[in-house]
Amino acid sequence: MTGAMTPDDRSTLAAEYALGLLDGDEAVRARALAASDPRFGDQVASWSGSLAPLLDEISPVAPPDRVLAAIEQRLGDRPALPDNVHQLRRRVNLWRGFSVGASALAASLALVLAMRPEPIERPPVATPAPAPAPMVAMMEAEDSAAKLVATWDSGARRLVVAAAAGIAPVAGHSHELWVIPADGTPRSLGILPGAQPLHLRVEGPIAQQVGEGVTLALSVEPTGGSPTGLPTGQVIAAGKLQRT
Amino acid sequence: MPDRRPAGATDDAYPCSSGHAPAGHLYAQAVFLCIDGAMDSSVPMVMSAAASHELNPLMRSVASGNRGALAELYRRTSGKLFGICLRLLGSEAEAEDVLQEVYLIVWHKADRFDPGKASPITWLAVLARNKAIDRLRIRRLPTDPIDSASEIGDGGPSALDVLETRQEQQRLANCLDELEEQQRSMIRSAFLDGATYPELAEREGVPLGTMKSWIRRGLLRLRGCLQQ
């Protein structure tokens, strides 16, 4: 989609997105482009800044006192940082450190084996292929409090999506999980079951498309899921699967 | 009537005039902080440069997790942001919800604010505008999947990034003036009322494709003017 766009097309798309003119699939694609292409993101930011003076035409209105009280109540005693996701990030880094350590250990063992004067007897059974490392996606959106962590076990084709924060139920709506593979077309993976983690075994051709670098996204949809088969509501969290 | 201006607001920051309610607001009893020359695009930013400048250290304090700084930032900016939410949503209850959400996002994401790219008040105003648009789109989603799919909208722009250049106010006004009247009015309506292409096409009674090419021509012309 982006390959054939001229610079004018890109600038116009950035303006349309900043203005909020797009809807449906066009909006989803522009949003994905803004999230994945920093140059396009800068163009959107530039249009937002250019158009922002229009907001000066709107007169200030004092909100009722209860709003600040509600904000402070919702903040509770939680500090701003570190939050759950930061803790999870640290955990992912720990996993990374562990797997690097494990590789180093494996390498030194290999060295020890290579230096043995006598070849060791091979075990009679073939060594099983090492299980691929699970992939993790940190799903969030800049302007949303929702934070989720998805883990993908490509061997078992098992996907687990757990909310770390901010998945408030919206009356009359569901949270639907999408995978956006290389072709850019979102495919539904299912509805998030409230606050419970979503456990999925991904079957069929779609399983081949889930992998490193693929985007997972969560959108707000009518109860029961999008009626069109494509995301129709706000994307409140998204992230790419990465190797741990 | 008690003075309900935010504590710390100066007359310089909130230049109040006659206090008439702007047309289109739905609740007469709301206390209007002030009228900053509505509909006169030559009036400078609502906050004076000095008042906006003072928000920079406040944003830094919020980013470091200072709750008092968040309350102070709220007192200084919530009038502006609530006005924006009300204008877009037309419902006081929904505007209050979105205002809450905006300051919770500010609390968690204030470290994303880059004073080199935009002033705090512009960043906050665009954030409030974008969140109100998101709410508008959610409201338009059918709660029953049988409803017409044509009414389904998507979330508006989400980026927290705002890139502001100097003297945008006057330049934008001048450049908008160079557009055809209808292009200008459509672009304003999209930004200030959250209208989408299909809504604008329906309102004007023209085919969707016509509306798109019409606005796209206007946007290209606007960009050419803004880049001069």
GROMACS .gro file of C-alpha atoms in nm:
model
  472
    1MET     CA    1   0.000   0.000   0.000
    2THR     CA    2   0.276   0.242   0.096
    3GLY     CA    3   0.512   0.145  -0.181
    4ALA     CA    4   0.316   0.311  -0.458
    5MET     CA    5   0.241   0.632  -0.269
    6THR     CA    6   0.391   0.955  -0.395
    7PRO     CA    7   0.523   1.212  -0.143
    8ASP     CA    8   0.204   1.413  -0.204
    9ASP     CA    9  -0.008   1.104  -0.131
   10ARG     CA   10   0.178   1.047   0.194
   11SER     CA   11   0.144   1.405   0.306
   12THR     CA   12  -0.224   1.406   0.219
   13LEU     CA   13  -0.279   1.077   0.402
   14ALA     CA   14  -0.097   1.221   0.706
   15ALA     CA   15  -0.324   1.527   0.695
   16GLU     CA   16  -0.637   1.314   0.655
   17TYR     CA   17  -0.529   1.103   0.949
   18ALA     CA   18  -0.440   1.404   1.168
   19LEU     CA   19  -0.777   1.560   1.084
   20GLY     CA   20  -0.964   1.235   1.155
   21LEU     CA   21  -1.129   1.230   0.812
   22LEU     CA   22  -1.063   0.861   0.750
   23ASP     CA   23  -1.284   0.581   0.869
   24GLY     CA   24  -1.294   0.204   0.851
   25ASP     CA   25  -1.009   0.021   0.683
   26GLU     CA   26  -0.839   0.340   0.563
   27ALA     CA   27  -0.812   0.465   0.921
   28VAL     CA   28  -0.676   0.133   1.045
   29ARG     CA   29  -0.410   0.131   0.773
   30ALA     CA   30  -0.310   0.493   0.840
   31ARG     CA   31  -0.287   0.416   1.208
   32ALA     CA   32  -0.065   0.115   1.143
   33LEU     CA   33   0.154   0.326   0.912
   34ALA     CA   34   0.183   0.601   1.177
   35ALA     CA   35   0.288   0.340   1.431
   36SER     CA   36   0.544   0.170   1.207
   37ASP     CA   37   0.690   0.449   0.993
   38PRO     CA   38   0.856   0.731   1.193
   39ARG     CA   39   0.868   0.960   0.889
   40PHE     CA   40   0.496   0.927   0.837
   41GLY     CA   41   0.449   0.977   1.213
   42ASP     CA   42   0.645   1.303   1.188
   43GLN     CA   43   0.422   1.417   0.904
   44VAL     CA   44   0.113   1.349   1.114
   45ALA     CA   45   0.271   1.534   1.409
   46SER     CA   46   0.351   1.825   1.184
   47TRP     CA   47  -0.005   1.847   1.054
   48SER     CA   48  -0.141   1.826   1.411
   49GLY     CA   49   0.084   2.113   1.513
   50SER     CA   50  -0.011   2.317   1.210
   51LEU     CA   51  -0.384   2.274   1.264
   52ALA     CA   52  -0.374   2.306   1.646
   53PRO     CA   53  -0.428   2.685   1.642
   54LEU     CA   54  -0.784   2.613   1.525
   55LEU     CA   55  -0.847   2.487   1.880
   56ASP     CA   56  -0.801   2.843   2.006
   57GLU     CA   57  -1.143   2.919   1.866
   58ILE     CA   58  -1.293   2.699   2.137
   59SER     CA   59  -1.363   2.884   2.459
   60PRO     CA   60  -1.245   2.736   2.788
   61VAL     CA   61  -1.514   2.593   3.015
   62ALA     CA   62  -1.452   2.515   3.382
   63PRO     CA   63  -1.507   2.145   3.446
   64PRO     CA   64  -1.698   2.047   3.761
   65ASP     CA   65  -1.483   1.991   4.070
   66ARG     CA   66  -1.575   1.622   4.069
   67VAL     CA   67  -1.353   1.558   3.766
   68LEU     CA   68  -1.025   1.631   3.947
   69ALA     CA   69  -1.149   1.432   4.246
   70ALA     CA   70  -1.227   1.137   4.016
   71ILE     CA   71  -0.884   1.159   3.850
   72GLU     CA   72  -0.709   1.158   4.187
   73GLN     CA   73  -0.922   0.867   4.301
   74ARG     CA   74  -0.836   0.670   3.988
   75LEU     CA   75  -0.466   0.737   4.045
   76GLY     CA   76  -0.504   0.582   4.390
   77ASP     CA   77  -0.173   0.528   4.561
   78ARG     CA   78  -0.004   0.405   4.249
   79PRO     CA   79   0.320   0.574   4.159
   80ALA     CA   80   0.356   0.680   3.795
   81LEU     CA   81   0.657   0.452   3.750
   82PRO     CA   82   0.739   0.175   3.752
   83ASP     CA   83   0.418   0.016   3.640
   84ASN     CA   84   0.341  -0.342   3.547
   85VAL     CA   85   0.470  -0.311   3.196
   86HIS     CA   86   0.803  -0.174   3.309
   87GLN     CA   87   0.834  -0.471   3.540
   88LEU     CA   88   0.744  -0.704   3.255
   89ARG     CA   89   0.997  -0.534   3.030
   90ARG     CA   90   1.263  -0.595   3.289
   91ARG     CA   91   1.154  -0.956   3.304
   92VAL     CA   92   1.184  -0.987   2.927
   93ASN     CA   93   1.535  -0.841   2.950
   94LEU     CA   94   1.610  -1.101   3.215
   95TRP     CA   95   1.488  -1.373   2.980
   96ARG     CA   96   1.709  -1.229   2.709
   97GLY     CA   97   2.004  -1.231   2.947
   98PHE     CA   98   1.923  -1.588   3.040
   99SER     CA   99   1.905  -1.709   2.683
  100VAL     CA  100   2.237  -1.537   2.601
  101GLY     CA  101   2.384  -1.705   2.908
  102ALA     CA  102   2.240  -2.037   2.800
  103SER     CA  103   2.393  -2.002   2.453
  104ALA     CA  104   2.731  -1.920   2.604
  105LEU     CA  105   2.704  -2.226   2.825
  106ALA     CA  106   2.610  -2.440   2.526
  107ALA     CA  107   2.906  -2.302   2.329
  108SER     CA  108   3.152  -2.380   2.609
  109LEU     CA  109   3.011  -2.731   2.642
  110ALA     CA  110   3.053  -2.778   2.269
  111LEU     CA  111   3.414  -2.665   2.304
  112VAL     CA  112   3.472  -2.913   2.586
  113LEU     CA  113   3.319  -3.191   2.376
  114ALA     CA  114   3.527  -3.095   2.073
  115MET     CA  115   3.846  -3.114   2.276
  116ARG     CA  116   3.778  -3.462   2.408
  117PRO     CA  117   4.032  -3.700   2.257
  118GLU     CA  118   3.784  -3.986   2.225
  119PRO     CA  119   3.463  -3.931   2.036
  120ILE     CA  120   3.173  -3.987   2.269
  121GLU     CA  121   2.921  -4.246   2.169
  122ARG     CA  122   2.628  -4.089   1.997
  123PRO     CA  123   2.298  -4.151   2.164
  124PRO     CA  124   2.086  -4.399   1.971
  125VAL     CA  125   1.787  -4.164   1.938
  126ALA     CA  126   1.798  -3.851   1.722
  127THR     CA  127   1.827  -3.534   1.931
  128PRO     CA  128   1.498  -3.349   1.912
  129ALA     CA  129   1.508  -3.011   1.740
  130PRO     CA  130   1.541  -2.739   2.005
  131ALA     CA  131   1.207  -2.580   2.086
  132PRO     CA  132   1.197  -2.230   1.934
  133ALA     CA  133   1.213  -1.953   2.191
  134PRO     CA  134   0.876  -1.797   2.266
  135MET     CA  135   0.808  -1.453   2.124
  136VAL     CA  136   0.664  -1.166   2.321
  137ALA     CA  137   0.469  -0.858   2.214
  138MET     CA  138   0.424  -0.562   2.448
  139MET     CA  139   0.093  -0.418   2.338
  140GLU     CA  140   0.014  -0.058   2.419
  141ALA     CA  141  -0.087   0.263   2.247
  142GLU     CA  142   0.055   0.604   2.314
  143ASP     CA  143  -0.275   0.753   2.404
  144SER     CA  144  -0.438   0.466   2.586
  145ALA     CA  145  -0.393   0.328   2.935
  146ALA     CA  146  -0.433  -0.029   2.806
  147LYS     CA  147  -0.125  -0.247   2.830
  148LEU     CA  148  -0.111  -0.615   2.737
  149VAL     CA  149   0.152  -0.877   2.703
  150ALA     CA  150   0.120  -1.145   2.435
  151THR     CA  151   0.339  -1.455   2.426
  152TRP     CA  152   0.358  -1.673   2.117
  153ASP     CA  153   0.486  -2.026   2.126
  154SER     CA  154   0.536  -2.104   1.756
  155GLY     CA  155   0.604  -2.472   1.823
  156ALA     CA  156   0.273  -2.530   1.999
  157ARG     CA  157   0.104  -2.249   1.801
  158ARG     CA  158  -0.019  -2.118   2.129
  159LEU     CA  159  -0.088  -1.750   2.193
  160VAL     CA  160  -0.157  -1.610   2.539
  161VAL     CA  161  -0.267  -1.249   2.578
  162ALA     CA  162  -0.287  -1.103   2.928
  163ALA     CA  163  -0.385  -0.751   3.025
  164ALA     CA  164  -0.132  -0.577   3.247
  165ALA     CA  165  -0.338  -0.261   3.293
  166GLY     CA  166  -0.617  -0.045   3.169
  167ILE     CA  167  -0.862  -0.279   2.995
  168ALA     CA  168  -1.178  -0.121   3.124
  169PRO     CA  169  -1.498  -0.277   2.995
  170VAL     CA  170  -1.692  -0.050   2.758
  171ALA     CA  171  -2.068  -0.099   2.784
  172GLY     CA  172  -2.209  -0.271   2.479
  173HIS     CA  173  -1.865  -0.341   2.333
  174SER     CA  174  -1.604  -0.613   2.317
  175HIS     CA  175  -1.227  -0.605   2.291
  176GLU     CA  176  -1.118  -0.793   1.980
  177LEU     CA  177  -0.767  -0.920   1.914
  178TRP     CA  178  -0.617  -0.894   1.565
  179VAL     CA  179  -0.305  -1.011   1.394
  180ILE     CA  180  -0.172  -0.787   1.118
  181PRO     CA  181   0.072  -0.994   0.908
  182ALA     CA  182   0.304  -0.870   0.635
  183ASP     CA  183   0.019  -0.815   0.387
  184GLY     CA  184  -0.123  -0.545   0.616
  185THR     CA  185  -0.472  -0.696   0.636
  186PRO     CA  186  -0.589  -0.751   0.995
  187ARG     CA  187  -0.732  -1.092   1.079
  188SER     CA  188  -0.936  -1.154   1.389
  189LEU     CA  189  -0.800  -1.390   1.653
  190GLY     CA  190  -1.089  -1.362   1.895
  191ILE     CA  191  -1.254  -1.164   2.170
  192LEU     CA  192  -1.079  -1.088   2.497
  193PRO     CA  193  -1.269  -1.264   2.777
  194GLY     CA  194  -1.301  -0.973   3.021
  195ALA     CA  195  -1.010  -0.943   3.260
  196GLN     CA  196  -0.904  -1.305   3.207
  197PRO     CA  197  -0.606  -1.387   2.986
  198LEU     CA  198  -0.694  -1.511   2.638
  199HIS     CA  199  -0.547  -1.853   2.557
  200LEU     CA  200  -0.556  -1.943   2.191
  201ARG     CA  201  -0.433  -2.227   1.977
  202VAL     CA  202  -0.391  -2.071   1.635
  203GLU     CA  203  -0.488  -2.316   1.362
  204GLY     CA  204  -0.489  -2.315   0.984
  205PRO     CA  205  -0.312  -2.088   0.737
  206ILE     CA  206  -0.318  -1.793   0.975
  207ALA     CA  207  -0.077  -1.976   1.205
  208GLN     CA  208   0.190  -1.953   0.929
  209GLN     CA  209   0.154  -1.576   0.932
  210VAL     CA  210   0.202  -1.530   1.305
  211GLY     CA  211   0.569  -1.479   1.379
  212GLU     CA  212   0.848  -1.239   1.449
  213GLY     CA  213   0.774  -0.877   1.357
  214VAL     CA  214   0.402  -0.936   1.312
  215THR     CA  215   0.174  -0.681   1.476
  216LEU     CA  216  -0.091  -0.778   1.729
  217ALA     CA  217  -0.362  -0.521   1.798
  218LEU     CA  218  -0.664  -0.486   2.024
  219SER     CA  219  -0.964  -0.282   1.912
  220VAL     CA  220  -1.296  -0.182   2.065
  221GLU     CA  221  -1.578  -0.348   1.870
  222PRO     CA  222  -1.951  -0.404   1.898
  223THR     CA  223  -2.040  -0.682   2.141
  224GLY     CA  224  -1.941  -1.014   1.989
  225GLY     CA  225  -1.683  -0.865   1.757
  226SER     CA  226  -1.650  -0.660   1.441
  227PRO     CA  227  -1.945  -0.711   1.206
  228THR     CA  228  -1.725  -0.650   0.901
  229GLY     CA  229  -1.439  -0.888   0.973
  230LEU     CA  230  -1.200  -0.593   0.994
  231PRO     CA  231  -1.131  -0.365   1.291
  232THR     CA  232  -1.395  -0.094   1.306
  233GLY     CA  233  -1.328   0.068   1.642
  234GLN     CA  234  -1.046   0.241   1.821
  235VAL     CA  235  -0.722   0.043   1.843
  236ILE     CA  236  -0.634   0.072   2.211
  237ALA     CA  237  -0.316  -0.135   2.210
  238ALA     CA  238  -0.074  -0.277   1.954
  239GLY     CA  239   0.272  -0.429   1.951
  240LYS     CA  240   0.506  -0.644   1.745
  241LEU     CA  241   0.608  -0.997   1.831
  242GLN     CA  242   0.976  -1.013   1.916
  243ARG     CA  243   1.208  -1.292   2.014
  244THR     CA  244   1.294  -1.302   2.380
  245MET     CA  245  -2.123   3.338   4.189
  246PRO     CA  246  -1.783   3.216   4.301
  247ASP     CA  247  -1.490   3.270   4.073
  248ARG     CA  248  -1.433   2.927   3.921
  249ARG     CA  249  -1.128   3.010   3.724
  250PRO     CA  250  -0.849   2.767   3.793
  251ALA     CA  251  -0.627   2.866   4.080
  252GLY     CA  252  -0.317   3.028   3.944
  253ALA     CA  253  -0.488   3.146   3.628
  254THR     CA  254  -0.407   3.505   3.563
  255ASP     CA  255  -0.608   3.745   3.357
  256ASP     CA  256  -0.317   3.742   3.123
  257ALA     CA  257  -0.347   3.368   3.077
  258TYR     CA  258  -0.725   3.367   3.055
  259PRO     CA  259  -0.828   3.694   2.899
  260CYS     CA  260  -1.196   3.716   2.988
  261SER     CA  261  -1.439   3.937   2.807
  262SER     CA  262  -1.816   3.969   2.812
  263GLY     CA  263  -1.878   3.609   2.911
  264HIS     CA  264  -2.147   3.525   2.659
  265ALA     CA  265  -2.189   3.157   2.594
  266PRO     CA  266  -2.071   3.059   2.249
  267ALA     CA  267  -2.338   2.924   2.020
  268GLY     CA  268  -2.371   2.550   2.010
  269HIS     CA  269  -2.308   2.472   2.375
  270LEU     CA  270  -2.580   2.264   2.524
  271TYR     CA  271  -2.588   2.371   2.886
  272ALA     CA  272  -2.668   2.725   2.976
  273GLN     CA  273  -2.573   2.692   3.339
  274ALA     CA  274  -2.209   2.612   3.274
  275VAL     CA  275  -1.974   2.877   3.401
  276PHE     CA  276  -1.761   3.003   3.119
  277LEU     CA  277  -1.416   3.091   3.226
  278CYS     CA  278  -1.373   3.347   2.966
  279ILE     CA  279  -1.417   3.409   2.599
  280ASP     CA  280  -1.088   3.438   2.424
  281GLY     CA  281  -1.212   3.611   2.116
  282ALA     CA  282  -1.394   3.315   1.974
  283MET     CA  283  -1.423   3.312   1.597
  284ASP     CA  284  -1.153   3.574   1.569
  285SER     CA  285  -0.854   3.380   1.451
  286SER     CA  286  -0.624   3.679   1.486
  287VAL     CA  287  -0.635   3.655   1.865
  288PRO     CA  288  -0.318   3.491   1.994
  289MET     CA  289  -0.300   3.165   2.186
  290VAL     CA  290  -0.532   3.139   2.482
  291MET     CA  291  -0.237   3.123   2.713
  292SER     CA  292   0.020   3.394   2.685
  293ALA     CA  293   0.366   3.275   2.590
  294ALA     CA  294   0.479   3.339   2.949
  295ALA     CA  295   0.196   3.136   3.103
  296SER     CA  296   0.255   2.851   2.859
  297HIS     CA  297   0.627   2.865   2.931
  298GLU     CA  298   0.554   2.814   3.302
  299LEU     CA  299   0.390   2.483   3.215
  300ASN     CA  300   0.718   2.329   3.100
  301PRO     CA  301   0.863   2.269   3.450
  302LEU     CA  302   0.518   2.152   3.559
  303MET     CA  303   0.518   1.891   3.281
  304ARG     CA  304   0.862   1.775   3.394
  305SER     CA  305   0.738   1.739   3.752
  306VAL     CA  306   0.438   1.538   3.634
  307ALA     CA  307   0.671   1.314   3.431
  308SER     CA  308   0.875   1.247   3.745
  309GLY     CA  309   0.562   1.132   3.927
  310ASN     CA  310   0.470   1.442   4.128
  311ARG     CA  311   0.096   1.425   4.206
  312GLY     CA  312   0.083   1.787   4.322
  313ALA     CA  313   0.222   1.896   3.986
  314LEU     CA  314  -0.054   1.705   3.808
  315ALA     CA  315  -0.319   1.884   4.017
  316GLU     CA  316  -0.158   2.220   3.942
  317LEU     CA  317  -0.134   2.138   3.570
  318TYR     CA  318  -0.501   2.041   3.582
  319ARG     CA  319  -0.596   2.370   3.750
  320ARG     CA  320  -0.418   2.567   3.483
  321THR     CA  321  -0.524   2.376   3.173
  322SER     CA  322  -0.846   2.182   3.238
  323GLY     CA  323  -1.071   2.472   3.132
  324LYS     CA  324  -0.916   2.478   2.787
  325LEU     CA  325  -0.924   2.099   2.755
  326PHE     CA  326  -1.279   2.064   2.887
  327GLY     CA  327  -1.396   2.326   2.637
  328ILE     CA  328  -1.243   2.120   2.354
  329CYS     CA  329  -1.403   1.795   2.477
  330LEU     CA  330  -1.742   1.963   2.511
  331ARG     CA  331  -1.727   2.117   2.167
  332LEU     CA  332  -1.656   1.780   2.006
  333LEU     CA  333  -1.883   1.563   2.218
  334GLY     CA  334  -2.170   1.798   2.304
  335SER     CA  335  -2.233   1.600   2.621
  336GLU     CA  336  -2.108   1.715   2.958
  337ALA     CA  337  -2.097   1.360   3.100
  338GLU     CA  338  -1.889   1.227   2.811
  339ALA     CA  339  -1.665   1.533   2.814
  340GLU     CA  340  -1.596   1.473   3.184
  341ASP     CA  341  -1.508   1.108   3.112
  342VAL     CA  342  -1.268   1.203   2.835
  343LEU     CA  343  -1.114   1.481   3.047
  344GLN     CA  344  -1.040   1.224   3.318
  345GLU     CA  345  -0.887   0.994   3.061
  346VAL     CA  346  -0.672   1.274   2.918
  347TYR     CA  347  -0.517   1.363   3.255
  348LEU     CA  348  -0.459   0.995   3.335
  349ILE     CA  349  -0.274   0.966   3.004
  350VAL     CA  350  -0.079   1.283   3.089
  351TRP     CA  351   0.014   1.125   3.422
  352HIS     CA  352   0.146   0.811   3.256
  353LYS     CA  353   0.290   0.961   2.939
  354ALA     CA  354   0.415   1.308   3.040
  355ASP     CA  355   0.769   1.183   2.976
  356ARG     CA  356   0.676   1.162   2.609
  357PHE     CA  357   0.623   1.538   2.595
  358ASP     CA  358   0.908   1.709   2.409
  359PRO     CA  359   0.924   2.085   2.481
  360GLY     CA  360   1.143   2.121   2.174
  361LYS     CA  361   0.856   2.013   1.951
  362ALA     CA  362   0.547   2.181   2.092
  363SER     CA  363   0.430   2.399   2.377
  364PRO     CA  364   0.264   2.212   2.664
  365ILE     CA  365  -0.076   2.372   2.603
  366THR     CA  366  -0.072   2.275   2.234
  367TRP     CA  367   0.032   1.920   2.317
  368LEU     CA  368  -0.243   1.892   2.577
  369ALA     CA  369  -0.505   2.051   2.352
  370VAL     CA  370  -0.429   1.815   2.063
  371LEU     CA  371  -0.432   1.518   2.299
  372ALA     CA  372  -0.775   1.620   2.435
  373ARG     CA  373  -0.903   1.675   2.082
  374ASN     CA  374  -0.780   1.334   1.964
  375LYS     CA  375  -0.925   1.153   2.266
  376ALA     CA  376  -1.260   1.326   2.219
  377ILE     CA  377  -1.257   1.212   1.854
  378ASP     CA  378  -1.184   0.856   1.966
  379ARG     CA  379  -1.488   0.877   2.194
  380LEU     CA  380  -1.700   1.011   1.910
  381ARG     CA  381  -1.602   0.714   1.695
  382ILE     CA  382  -1.678   0.465   1.972
  383ARG     CA  383  -2.015   0.629   2.023
  384ARG     CA  384  -2.092   0.582   1.655
  385LEU     CA  385  -2.015   0.212   1.669
  386PRO     CA  386  -2.332   0.011   1.663
  387THR     CA  387  -2.385  -0.184   1.983
  388ASP     CA  388  -2.580  -0.433   1.777
  389PRO     CA  389  -2.383  -0.600   1.497
  390ILE     CA  390  -2.692  -0.600   1.274
  391ASP     CA  391  -2.677  -0.221   1.246
  392SER     CA  392  -2.560  -0.070   0.924
  393ALA     CA  393  -2.191  -0.115   0.874
  394SER     CA  394  -2.174   0.216   0.692
  395GLU     CA  395  -2.204   0.402   1.019
  396ILE     CA  396  -1.897   0.241   1.162
  397GLY     CA  397  -1.607   0.469   1.221
  398ASP     CA  398  -1.256   0.414   1.342
  399GLY     CA  399  -1.056   0.585   1.607
  400GLY     CA  400  -0.910   0.918   1.511
  401PRO     CA  401  -0.545   1.004   1.515
  402SER     CA  402  -0.369   0.868   1.817
  403ALA     CA  403  -0.017   0.999   1.814
  404LEU     CA  404   0.102   1.198   2.111
  405ASP     CA  405   0.351   1.363   1.883
  406VAL     CA  406   0.279   1.719   1.791
  407LEU     CA  407   0.525   1.925   1.594
  408GLU     CA  408   0.462   2.296   1.623
  409THR     CA  409   0.644   2.570   1.441
  410ARG     CA  410   0.647   2.934   1.540
  411GLN     CA  411   0.377   3.175   1.431
  412GLU     CA  412   0.149   2.888   1.330
  413GLN     CA  413  -0.155   3.083   1.437
  414GLN     CA  414  -0.127   3.366   1.189
  415ARG     CA  415   0.019   3.151   0.916
  416LEU     CA  416  -0.259   2.896   0.939
  417ALA     CA  417  -0.521   3.172   0.932
  418ASN     CA  418  -0.360   3.325   0.623
  419CYS     CA  419  -0.323   2.992   0.447
  420LEU     CA  420  -0.679   2.884   0.524
  421ASP     CA  421  -0.792   3.216   0.379
  422GLU     CA  422  -0.633   3.118   0.049
  423LEU     CA  423  -0.857   2.811   0.015
  424GLU     CA  424  -1.200   2.807  -0.139
  425GLU     CA  425  -1.464   2.884   0.119
  426GLN     CA  426  -1.605   2.531   0.117
  427GLN     CA  427  -1.265   2.363   0.143
  428ARG     CA  428  -1.184   2.586   0.438
  429SER     CA  429  -1.512   2.509   0.608
  430MET     CA  430  -1.478   2.131   0.554
  431ILE     CA  431  -1.124   2.121   0.694
  432ARG     CA  432  -1.231   2.326   0.996
  433SER     CA  433  -1.528   2.102   1.051
  434ALA     CA  434  -1.314   1.789   1.041
  435PHE     CA  435  -1.074   1.930   1.298
  436LEU     CA  436  -1.320   2.105   1.529
  437ASP     CA  437  -1.629   1.882   1.499
  438GLY     CA  438  -1.468   1.547   1.421
  439ALA     CA  439  -1.647   1.505   1.088
  440THR     CA  440  -1.528   1.218   0.866
  441TYR     CA  441  -1.529   1.201   0.485
  442PRO     CA  442  -1.858   1.007   0.471
  443GLU     CA  443  -2.025   1.251   0.711
  444LEU     CA  444  -1.906   1.555   0.519
  445ALA     CA  445  -2.019   1.398   0.190
  446GLU     CA  446  -2.362   1.327   0.332
  447ARG     CA  447  -2.393   1.672   0.484
  448GLU     CA  448  -2.300   1.842   0.157
  449GLY     CA  449  -2.500   1.599  -0.055
  450VAL     CA  450  -2.206   1.508  -0.280
  451PRO     CA  451  -2.058   1.166  -0.364
  452LEU     CA  452  -1.785   1.043  -0.129
  453GLY     CA  453  -1.523   1.048  -0.406
  454THR     CA  454  -1.606   1.409  -0.489
  455MET     CA  455  -1.570   1.510  -0.126
  456LYS     CA  456  -1.235   1.331  -0.097
  457SER     CA  457  -1.081   1.488  -0.406
  458TRP     CA  458  -1.219   1.826  -0.303
  459ILE     CA  459  -1.059   1.816   0.043
  460ARG     CA  460  -0.739   1.656  -0.085
  461ARG     CA  461  -0.688   1.944  -0.325
  462GLY     CA  462  -0.743   2.182  -0.036
  463LEU     CA  463  -0.494   1.996   0.185
  464LEU     CA  464  -0.224   1.999  -0.084
  465ARG     CA  465  -0.275   2.371  -0.132
  466LEU     CA  466  -0.270   2.427   0.244
  467ARG     CA  467   0.055   2.235   0.274
  468GLY     CA  468   0.212   2.435  -0.007
  469CYS     CA  469   0.117   2.758   0.168
  470LEU     CA  470   0.228   2.643   0.515
  471GLN     CA  471   0.567   2.534   0.382
  472GLN     CA  472   0.643   2.870   0.222
   0.00000   0.00000   0.00000
